[in-house]
mmCIF file of C-alpha atoms in Angstrom:
data_model
loop_
_atom_site.group_PDB
_atom_site.id
_atom_site.type_symbol
_atom_site.label_atom_id
_atom_site.label_comp_id
_atom_site.label_asym_id
_atom_site.label_seq_id
_atom_site.Cartn_x
_atom_site.Cartn_y
_atom_site.Cartn_z
ATOM 1 C CA UNK S 2 -4.861 6.667 -13.671
ATOM 2 C CA UNK S 3 -1.159 6.913 -12.961
ATOM 3 C CA UNK S 4 0.749 3.700 -13.408
ATOM 4 C CA UNK S 5 1.340 2.067 -10.074
ATOM 5 C CA UNK S 6 2.814 -1.215 -10.941
ATOM 6 C CA UNK S 7 4.800 -3.711 -8.746
ATOM 7 C CA UNK S 8 4.503 -6.589 -6.620
ATOM 8 C CA UNK S 9 1.931 -5.903 -3.862
ATOM 9 C CA UNK S 10 3.886 -7.653 -1.146
ATOM 10 C CA UNK S 11 7.539 -7.420 -0.147
ATOM 11 C CA UNK S 12 9.536 -9.767 -2.299
ATOM 12 C CA UNK S 13 11.425 -12.670 -0.849
ATOM 13 C CA UNK S 14 13.532 -12.985 -4.052
ATOM 14 C CA UNK S 15 13.965 -9.671 -5.590
ATOM 15 C CA UNK S 16 14.596 -9.353 -9.344
ATOM 16 C CA UNK S 17 17.364 -6.978 -10.696
ATOM 17 C CA UNK S 18 18.366 -5.221 -14.105
ATOM 18 C CA UNK S 19 21.844 -6.240 -15.176
ATOM 19 C CA UNK S 20 23.341 -3.010 -13.361
ATOM 20 C CA UNK S 21 22.056 -4.244 -9.955
ATOM 21 C CA UNK S 22 18.861 -1.885 -9.785
ATOM 22 C CA UNK S 23 15.909 -3.613 -8.164
ATOM 23 C CA UNK S 24 13.089 -4.094 -10.623
ATOM 24 C CA UNK S 25 9.648 -4.579 -9.470
ATOM 25 C CA UNK S 26 7.104 -7.020 -10.826
ATOM 26 C CA UNK S 27 4.367 -5.458 -12.687
ATOM 27 C CA UNK S 28 2.138 -8.292 -13.398
ATOM 28 C CA UNK S 29 -1.277 -8.628 -11.815
ATOM 29 C CA UNK S 30 -4.599 -10.562 -12.106
ATOM 30 C CA UNK S 31 -6.340 -7.363 -13.580
ATOM 31 C CA UNK S 32 -9.887 -8.277 -12.954
ATOM 32 C CA UNK S 33 -12.065 -5.214 -11.882
ATOM 33 C CA UNK S 34 -15.250 -5.183 -9.625
ATOM 34 C CA UNK S 35 -17.684 -2.571 -10.901
ATOM 35 C CA UNK S 36 -21.113 -1.416 -10.335
ATOM 36 C CA UNK S 37 -23.262 -4.025 -12.171
ATOM 37 C CA UNK S 38 -20.239 -5.206 -13.804
ATOM 38 C CA UNK S 39 -20.118 -2.403 -16.266
ATOM 39 C CA UNK S 40 -17.269 -1.241 -18.348
ATOM 40 C CA UNK S 41 -15.289 1.460 -16.233
ATOM 41 C CA UNK S 42 -14.244 4.591 -17.703
ATOM 42 C CA UNK S 43 -10.571 4.471 -16.597
ATOM 43 C CA UNK S 44 -8.323 1.656 -16.463
ATOM 44 C CA UNK S 45 -7.948 -1.897 -17.987
ATOM 45 C CA UNK S 46 -11.307 -2.983 -19.625
ATOM 46 C CA UNK S 47 -10.229 -5.918 -21.535
ATOM 47 C CA UNK S 48 -10.481 -7.946 -18.136
ATOM 48 C CA UNK S 49 -13.273 -10.002 -16.476
ATOM 49 C CA UNK S 50 -15.529 -7.576 -14.665
ATOM 50 C CA UNK S 51 -17.222 -8.673 -11.326
ATOM 51 C CA UNK S 52 -20.394 -6.819 -9.944
ATOM 52 C CA UNK S 53 -20.459 -4.922 -6.921
ATOM 53 C CA UNK S 54 -22.244 -6.920 -4.311
ATOM 54 C CA UNK S 55 -21.923 -6.459 -0.334
ATOM 55 C CA UNK S 56 -21.110 -9.529 1.350
ATOM 56 C CA UNK S 57 -19.942 -11.435 -1.928
ATOM 57 C CA UNK S 58 -16.107 -10.660 -1.462
ATOM 58 C CA UNK S 59 -13.476 -10.796 1.294
ATOM 59 C CA UNK S 60 -10.404 -8.186 1.155
ATOM 60 C CA UNK S 61 -7.400 -9.812 2.324
ATOM 61 C CA UNK S 62 -4.867 -7.366 3.460
ATOM 62 C CA UNK S 63 -1.981 -7.832 5.813
ATOM 63 C CA UNK S 64 -1.446 -4.678 8.093
ATOM 64 C CA UNK S 65 2.354 -5.263 7.669
ATOM 65 C CA UNK S 66 2.314 -4.555 4.003
ATOM 66 C CA UNK S 67 2.151 -0.947 2.841
ATOM 67 C CA UNK S 68 0.536 -1.805 -0.381
ATOM 68 C CA UNK S 69 -2.152 -3.721 1.534
ATOM 69 C CA UNK S 70 -2.397 -0.940 4.044
ATOM 70 C CA UNK S 71 -3.909 1.389 1.458
ATOM 71 C CA UNK S 72 -6.790 -0.837 0.989
ATOM 72 C CA UNK S 73 -7.365 -0.922 4.863
ATOM 73 C CA UNK S 74 -7.299 2.766 5.075
ATOM 74 C CA UNK S 75 -9.515 3.393 1.852
ATOM 75 C CA UNK S 76 -12.081 0.720 3.328
ATOM 76 C CA UNK S 77 -12.275 2.378 6.526
ATOM 77 C CA UNK S 78 -12.461 6.024 5.039
ATOM 78 C CA UNK S 79 -15.324 5.174 2.887
ATOM 79 C CA UNK S 80 -17.313 3.107 5.636
ATOM 80 C CA UNK S 81 -17.239 -0.246 3.694
ATOM 81 C CA UNK S 82 -16.736 -2.702 6.528
ATOM 82 C CA UNK S 83 -20.248 -3.931 6.312
ATOM 83 C CA UNK S 84 -20.040 -4.336 2.432
ATOM 84 C CA UNK S 85 -16.696 -6.078 2.148
ATOM 85 C CA UNK S 86 -15.433 -8.573 4.985
ATOM 86 C CA UNK S 87 -11.657 -8.262 5.927
ATOM 87 C CA UNK S 88 -9.091 -11.072 6.542
ATOM 88 C CA UNK S 89 -5.644 -10.110 7.923
ATOM 89 C CA UNK S 90 -2.832 -12.491 7.275
ATOM 90 C CA UNK S 91 0.217 -12.340 9.751
ATOM 91 C CA UNK S 92 3.171 -10.436 9.153
ATOM 92 C CA UNK S 93 5.890 -13.208 8.702
ATOM 93 C CA UNK S 94 5.041 -15.147 5.517
ATOM 94 C CA UNK S 95 7.491 -17.494 3.807
ATOM 95 C CA UNK S 96 8.311 -18.121 0.193
ATOM 96 C CA UNK S 97 5.118 -19.816 -0.497
ATOM 97 C CA UNK S 98 2.494 -17.517 0.609
ATOM 98 C CA UNK S 99 0.893 -15.032 3.531
ATOM 99 C CA UNK S 100 -0.732 -17.099 6.005
ATOM 100 C CA UNK S 101 -3.362 -16.690 8.734
ATOM 101 C CA UNK S 102 -1.310 -17.768 11.529
ATOM 102 C CA UNK S 103 -2.870 -15.060 13.898
ATOM 103 C CA UNK S 104 -6.302 -16.561 13.434
ATOM 104 C CA UNK S 105 -7.594 -19.302 15.580
ATOM 105 C CA UNK S 106 -6.681 -22.532 14.304
ATOM 106 C CA UNK S 107 -4.209 -20.808 11.831
ATOM 107 C CA UNK S 108 -7.208 -20.298 9.442
ATOM 108 C CA UNK S 109 -9.041 -17.541 8.185
ATOM 109 C CA UNK S 110 -12.517 -17.682 9.895
ATOM 110 C CA UNK S 111 -14.373 -16.815 6.609
ATOM 111 C CA UNK S 112 -12.419 -18.512 3.830
ATOM 112 C CA UNK S 113 -11.331 -21.377 5.890
ATOM 113 C CA UNK S 114 -7.868 -21.334 4.534
ATOM 114 C CA UNK S 115 -4.423 -21.578 5.936
ATOM 115 C CA UNK S 116 -2.727 -19.729 3.274
ATOM 116 C CA UNK S 117 -3.795 -17.010 0.832
ATOM 117 C CA UNK S 118 -2.145 -19.443 -1.823
ATOM 118 C CA UNK S 119 -5.271 -21.588 -1.612
ATOM 119 C CA UNK S 120 -7.342 -18.747 -3.119
ATOM 120 C CA UNK S 121 -4.943 -18.062 -5.872
ATOM 121 C CA UNK S 122 -4.764 -21.857 -6.631
ATOM 122 C CA UNK S 123 -8.554 -22.531 -6.464
ATOM 123 C CA UNK S 124 -8.665 -19.845 -9.593
ATOM 124 C CA UNK S 125 -5.554 -20.654 -11.417
ATOM 125 C CA UNK S 126 -4.343 -24.165 -10.279
ATOM 126 C CA UNK S 127 -0.927 -23.662 -12.253
ATOM 127 C CA UNK S 128 -0.379 -20.014 -10.710
ATOM 128 C CA UNK S 129 3.411 -19.605 -10.613
ATOM 129 C CA UNK S 130 3.939 -15.892 -9.546
ATOM 130 C CA UNK S 131 4.194 -14.630 -5.998
ATOM 131 C CA UNK S 132 1.287 -14.577 -3.671
ATOM 132 C CA UNK S 133 0.504 -10.937 -2.890
ATOM 133 C CA UNK S 134 -1.646 -8.499 -0.821
ATOM 134 C CA UNK S 135 -4.075 -6.940 -0.902
ATOM 135 C CA UNK S 136 -6.228 -9.597 -2.521
ATOM 136 C CA UNK S 137 -10.028 -9.874 -3.092
ATOM 137 C CA UNK S 138 -11.466 -13.228 -2.997
ATOM 138 C CA UNK S 139 -15.001 -14.217 -3.859
ATOM 139 C CA UNK S 140 -16.198 -15.717 -0.473
ATOM 140 C CA UNK S 141 -18.708 -18.560 -1.963
ATOM 141 C CA UNK S 142 -16.234 -20.186 -4.466
ATOM 142 C CA UNK S 143 -13.018 -19.203 -2.338
ATOM 143 C CA UNK S 144 -11.594 -17.963 -5.566
ATOM 144 C CA UNK S 145 -9.033 -14.930 -6.233
ATOM 145 C CA UNK S 146 -10.782 -11.954 -7.975
ATOM 146 C CA UNK S 147 -7.884 -9.604 -8.241
ATOM 147 C CA UNK S 148 -4.556 -8.549 -6.560
ATOM 148 C CA UNK S 149 -4.329 -5.433 -8.537
ATOM 149 C CA UNK S 150 -3.737 -3.110 -5.718
ATOM 150 C CA UNK S 151 -3.833 0.425 -7.276
ATOM 151 C CA UNK S 152 -7.186 -0.466 -8.795
ATOM 152 C CA UNK S 153 -8.521 -2.160 -5.716
ATOM 153 C CA UNK S 154 -8.637 1.185 -3.831
ATOM 154 C CA UNK S 155 -9.730 3.374 -7.119
ATOM 155 C CA UNK S 156 -12.449 1.009 -7.480
ATOM 156 C CA UNK S 157 -13.538 1.075 -3.738
ATOM 157 C CA UNK S 158 -14.146 4.657 -4.313
ATOM 158 C CA UNK S 159 -15.734 4.847 -7.914
ATOM 159 C CA UNK S 160 -17.730 1.610 -8.156
ATOM 160 C CA UNK S 161 -19.001 1.098 -4.453
ATOM 161 C CA UNK S 162 -20.369 4.549 -4.029
ATOM 162 C CA UNK S 163 -23.858 3.261 -3.205
ATOM 163 C CA UNK S 164 -22.312 1.766 -0.101
ATOM 164 C CA UNK S 165 -20.176 4.431 1.359
ATOM 165 C CA UNK S 166 -20.823 6.035 4.479
ATOM 166 C CA UNK S 167 -22.704 9.423 3.880
ATOM 167 C CA UNK S 168 -19.958 11.827 4.966
ATOM 168 C CA UNK S 169 -17.194 9.729 3.087
ATOM 169 C CA UNK S 170 -14.311 12.021 1.733
ATOM 170 C CA UNK S 171 -14.178 12.540 -2.174
ATOM 171 C CA UNK S 172 -10.679 10.793 -2.578
ATOM 172 C CA UNK S 173 -10.573 11.212 -6.255
ATOM 173 C CA UNK S 174 -11.701 15.059 -6.694
ATOM 174 C CA UNK S 175 -12.490 15.865 -10.550
ATOM 175 C CA UNK S 176 -11.087 19.318 -10.366
ATOM 176 C CA UNK S 177 -7.577 18.438 -9.600
ATOM 177 C CA UNK S 178 -7.631 14.858 -10.956
ATOM 178 C CA UNK S 179 -4.830 15.333 -13.529
ATOM 179 C CA UNK S 180 -2.430 17.005 -11.193
ATOM 180 C CA UNK S 181 -3.043 14.310 -8.491
ATOM 181 C CA UNK S 182 -2.327 11.448 -11.158
ATOM 182 C CA UNK S 183 1.102 13.140 -11.538
ATOM 183 C CA UNK S 184 1.791 13.531 -7.976
ATOM 184 C CA UNK S 185 0.679 9.893 -7.198
ATOM 185 C CA UNK S 186 3.160 8.674 -10.100
ATOM 186 C CA UNK S 187 5.863 10.605 -8.693
ATOM 187 C CA UNK S 188 5.130 9.458 -5.204
ATOM 188 C CA UNK S 189 4.989 5.891 -6.451
ATOM 189 C CA UNK S 190 8.338 5.754 -8.665
ATOM 190 C CA UNK S 191 10.247 8.018 -6.427
ATOM 191 C CA UNK S 192 9.216 7.270 -2.646
ATOM 192 C CA UNK S 193 6.719 4.165 -2.282
ATOM 193 C CA UNK S 194 9.215 1.993 -4.556
ATOM 194 C CA UNK S 195 12.242 4.216 -4.245
ATOM 195 C CA UNK S 196 12.643 3.022 -0.514
ATOM 196 C CA UNK S 197 12.718 -0.483 -2.120
ATOM 197 C CA UNK S 198 15.140 0.244 -4.721
ATOM 198 C CA UNK S 199 17.440 1.271 -1.944
ATOM 199 C CA UNK S 200 16.926 -1.571 0.164
ATOM 200 C CA UNK S 201 17.195 -4.069 -2.531
ATOM 201 C CA UNK S 202 19.891 -2.542 -4.328
ATOM 202 C CA UNK S 203 22.409 -5.388 -5.819
ATOM 203 C CA UNK S 204 25.193 -2.964 -6.430
ATOM 204 C CA UNK S 205 26.674 0.151 -4.970
ATOM 205 C CA UNK S 206 25.849 2.295 -7.955
ATOM 206 C CA UNK S 207 22.331 1.090 -8.064
ATOM 207 C CA UNK S 208 21.989 2.096 -4.284
ATOM 208 C CA UNK S 209 23.444 5.492 -4.677
ATOM 209 C CA UNK S 210 21.103 6.120 -7.526
ATOM 210 C CA UNK S 211 18.124 5.317 -5.743
ATOM 211 C CA UNK S 212 19.175 6.969 -2.591
ATOM 212 C CA UNK S 213 19.492 10.162 -4.587
ATOM 213 C CA UNK S 214 16.293 9.703 -6.472
ATOM 214 C CA UNK S 215 14.489 9.102 -2.918
ATOM 215 C CA UNK S 216 15.867 12.156 -1.353
ATOM 216 C CA UNK S 217 15.347 14.365 -4.184
ATOM 217 C CA UNK S 218 11.547 13.397 -4.038
ATOM 218 C CA UNK S 219 11.614 13.670 0.064
ATOM 219 C CA UNK S 220 12.716 17.182 -0.519
ATOM 220 C CA UNK S 221 10.129 17.787 -2.867
ATOM 221 C CA UNK S 222 7.336 16.733 -0.742
ATOM 222 C CA UNK S 223 8.674 18.743 2.245
ATOM 223 C CA UNK S 224 8.422 21.822 0.311
ATOM 224 C CA UNK S 225 5.208 21.004 -1.346
ATOM 225 C CA UNK S 226 3.695 20.236 2.324
ATOM 226 C CA UNK S 227 4.979 23.285 3.982
ATOM 227 C CA UNK S 228 2.205 25.626 3.269
ATOM 228 C CA UNK S 229 -0.521 23.190 2.405
ATOM 229 C CA UNK S 230 -2.238 20.609 4.946
ATOM 230 C CA UNK S 231 -2.456 17.816 2.286
ATOM 231 C CA UNK S 232 -0.861 17.008 -0.986
ATOM 232 C CA UNK S 233 -3.721 18.202 -2.983
ATOM 233 C CA UNK S 234 -4.784 21.034 -0.794
ATOM 234 C CA UNK S 235 -7.152 21.379 2.230
ATOM 235 C CA UNK S 236 -8.792 17.890 1.812
ATOM 236 C CA UNK S 237 -7.406 14.185 1.993
ATOM 237 C CA UNK S 238 -7.087 12.187 -1.369
ATOM 238 C CA UNK S 239 -5.961 8.892 -2.723
ATOM 239 C CA UNK S 240 -2.619 10.570 -2.860
ATOM 240 C CA UNK S 241 -2.483 11.134 0.811
ATOM 241 C CA UNK S 242 -3.295 7.671 1.555
ATOM 242 C CA UNK S 243 -0.611 6.356 -1.112
ATOM 243 C CA UNK S 244 2.153 8.508 0.630
ATOM 244 C CA UNK S 245 1.247 7.726 4.287
ATOM 245 C CA UNK S 246 1.782 4.015 4.187
ATOM 246 C CA UNK S 247 5.499 4.639 3.310
ATOM 247 C CA UNK S 248 5.907 7.513 5.847
ATOM 248 C CA UNK S 249 4.426 5.323 8.571
ATOM 249 C CA UNK S 250 7.227 2.825 8.033
ATOM 250 C CA UNK S 251 10.004 5.246 7.259
ATOM 251 C CA UNK S 252 11.843 5.432 10.613
ATOM 252 C CA UNK S 253 10.704 2.076 12.154
ATOM 253 C CA UNK S 254 11.951 0.363 8.948
ATOM 254 C CA UNK S 255 13.222 2.135 5.789
ATOM 255 C CA UNK S 256 15.839 4.394 7.509
ATOM 256 C CA UNK S 257 17.837 1.603 8.967
ATOM 257 C CA UNK S 258 16.795 -1.638 7.223
ATOM 258 C CA UNK S 259 16.610 -0.064 3.731
ATOM 259 C CA UNK S 260 19.530 2.101 4.264
ATOM 260 C CA UNK S 261 17.482 5.358 3.653
ATOM 261 C CA UNK S 262 19.300 7.002 6.223
ATOM 262 C CA UNK S 263 20.154 10.759 5.219
ATOM 263 C CA UNK S 264 17.753 11.510 7.969
ATOM 264 C CA UNK S 265 14.718 10.393 9.835
ATOM 265 C CA UNK S 266 11.127 11.468 9.128
ATOM 266 C CA UNK S 267 10.928 13.137 12.548
ATOM 267 C CA UNK S 268 13.691 15.524 11.133
ATOM 268 C CA UNK S 269 11.681 16.783 8.419
ATOM 269 C CA UNK S 270 9.352 19.521 9.968
ATOM 270 C CA UNK S 271 6.596 19.410 7.433
ATOM 271 C CA UNK S 272 6.426 15.753 6.566
ATOM 272 C CA UNK S 273 6.489 14.792 9.953
ATOM 273 C CA UNK S 274 3.742 17.168 11.021
ATOM 274 C CA UNK S 275 1.808 16.041 7.751
ATOM 275 C CA UNK S 276 2.393 12.219 8.776
ATOM 276 C CA UNK S 277 1.136 12.585 12.339
ATOM 277 C CA UNK S 278 -1.979 14.723 11.019
ATOM 278 C CA UNK S 279 -2.852 11.814 8.969
ATOM 279 C CA UNK S 280 -2.115 9.279 11.664
ATOM 280 C CA UNK S 281 -4.428 11.157 14.088
ATOM 281 C CA UNK S 282 -7.080 11.187 11.448
ATOM 282 C CA UNK S 283 -9.751 8.282 11.809
ATOM 283 C CA UNK S 284 -9.175 5.545 9.305
ATOM 284 C CA UNK S 285 -5.334 6.130 9.420
ATOM 285 C CA UNK S 286 -3.664 5.272 12.517
ATOM 286 C CA UNK S 287 -5.865 2.474 13.674
ATOM 287 C CA UNK S 288 -4.808 0.560 10.421
ATOM 288 C CA UNK S 289 -1.027 0.947 11.441
ATOM 289 C CA UNK S 290 0.603 -1.954 13.461
ATOM 290 C CA UNK S 291 4.103 -1.231 14.086
ATOM 291 C CA UNK S 292 4.815 -4.396 15.716
ATOM 292 C CA UNK S 293 3.703 -6.383 12.883
ATOM 293 C CA UNK S 294 5.316 -4.031 10.312
ATOM 294 C CA UNK S 295 8.612 -4.453 12.063
ATOM 295 C CA UNK S 296 8.127 -8.281 12.275
ATOM 296 C CA UNK S 297 7.635 -8.485 8.632
ATOM 297 C CA UNK S 298 10.704 -6.581 7.428
ATOM 298 C CA UNK S 299 13.115 -7.769 9.866
ATOM 299 C CA UNK S 300 12.073 -11.435 10.075
ATOM 300 C CA UNK S 301 11.205 -12.043 6.440
ATOM 301 C CA UNK S 302 14.135 -10.348 4.751
ATOM 302 C CA UNK S 303 16.629 -12.587 5.890
ATOM 303 C CA UNK S 304 19.089 -11.540 3.110
ATOM 304 C CA UNK S 305 19.218 -7.930 4.476
ATOM 305 C CA UNK S 306 18.780 -8.999 7.998
ATOM 306 C CA UNK S 307 20.138 -12.580 8.631
ATOM 307 C CA UNK S 308 20.036 -12.642 12.502
ATOM 308 C CA UNK S 309 16.097 -11.960 12.365
ATOM 309 C CA UNK S 310 16.466 -9.684 15.399
ATOM 310 C CA UNK S 311 13.611 -7.021 15.361
ATOM 311 C CA UNK S 312 14.539 -3.653 16.936
ATOM 312 C CA UNK S 313 12.499 -2.303 19.833
ATOM 313 C CA UNK S 314 12.383 1.130 18.708
ATOM 314 C CA UNK S 315 11.208 3.740 17.746
ATOM 315 C CA UNK S 316 8.573 4.623 20.308
ATOM 316 C CA UNK S 317 4.987 4.838 18.472
ATOM 317 C CA UNK S 318 3.805 7.420 21.175
ATOM 318 C CA UNK S 319 5.585 9.994 18.964
ATOM 319 C CA UNK S 320 2.841 9.558 16.473
ATOM 320 C CA UNK S 321 0.203 11.060 18.955
ATOM 321 C CA UNK S 322 2.162 14.310 19.481
ATOM 322 C CA UNK S 323 0.508 17.474 18.399
ATOM 323 C CA UNK S 324 1.051 18.258 14.747
ATOM 324 C CA UNK S 325 -0.250 21.892 14.332
ATOM 325 C CA UNK S 326 -1.232 21.700 10.836
ATOM 326 C CA UNK S 327 -4.850 22.225 11.011
ATOM 327 C CA UNK S 328 -4.477 26.153 10.501
ATOM 328 C CA UNK S 329 -2.777 25.404 7.020
#
């Protein structure tokens, strides 16, 4: 599997290399949920293995966060809503933790906690790292199982197959897996994380480098998607899920807030058509909450936006306009 490390939420206190470039934390709780707690073929195996068991786990995923948004999409595409329940923290967490401030009484209705931090501490009382989403929590114990977000979606597909809906898409096709790994690696390093390297750059030189790398990759994607409907051809894969969550936030947040402003997504014909195509596909658009997305970035990142003012635009109605990509 392509390396996809990084803090799964948006850091309040970014860390930097000496030259001022943003460096994403790559250390997670790496436990895996596998069928019958088996040793998986791919990925880390020297970890605690938990068995697939419908109803045992709760996915905690804030709609505001792009890394968590992946898991929301995959859970929906595979039809796992009845097998894995969902908790949704609000968008404006503080330095301590994501909170369930939008639930009645400010508590998750299943876990009964106010802060996701409580599930981390239930498993690791001395946990010192950031409290990130997505996270999988064991309902009975209230303990964190894993927050290793790239493997969460990987295992939802490979290990929970017995509980997928009958017409669930093949998100990891064997015939193109090697190429897909390479595509996802470039998307993560240059686009998913590239917007953060621009937004959290600590020097002009670091920003300039991040900006150039981002737009080189965006131009590569524009070309790649000019004559193919999806990244790997004519069917949606995990690669499309991973790219979509960044594109969905691009004009609303990354263009201005993170200074990724060479042009807007709406000004790139292939990428904009592709993004709308996915948005209008069941499982994608309904997981996107632009109000929460904007509230998260513009309120939480006080170092970038000290006023806390949240912009009104852009108009989300543009995402429902025709994309004309079905014939590719």
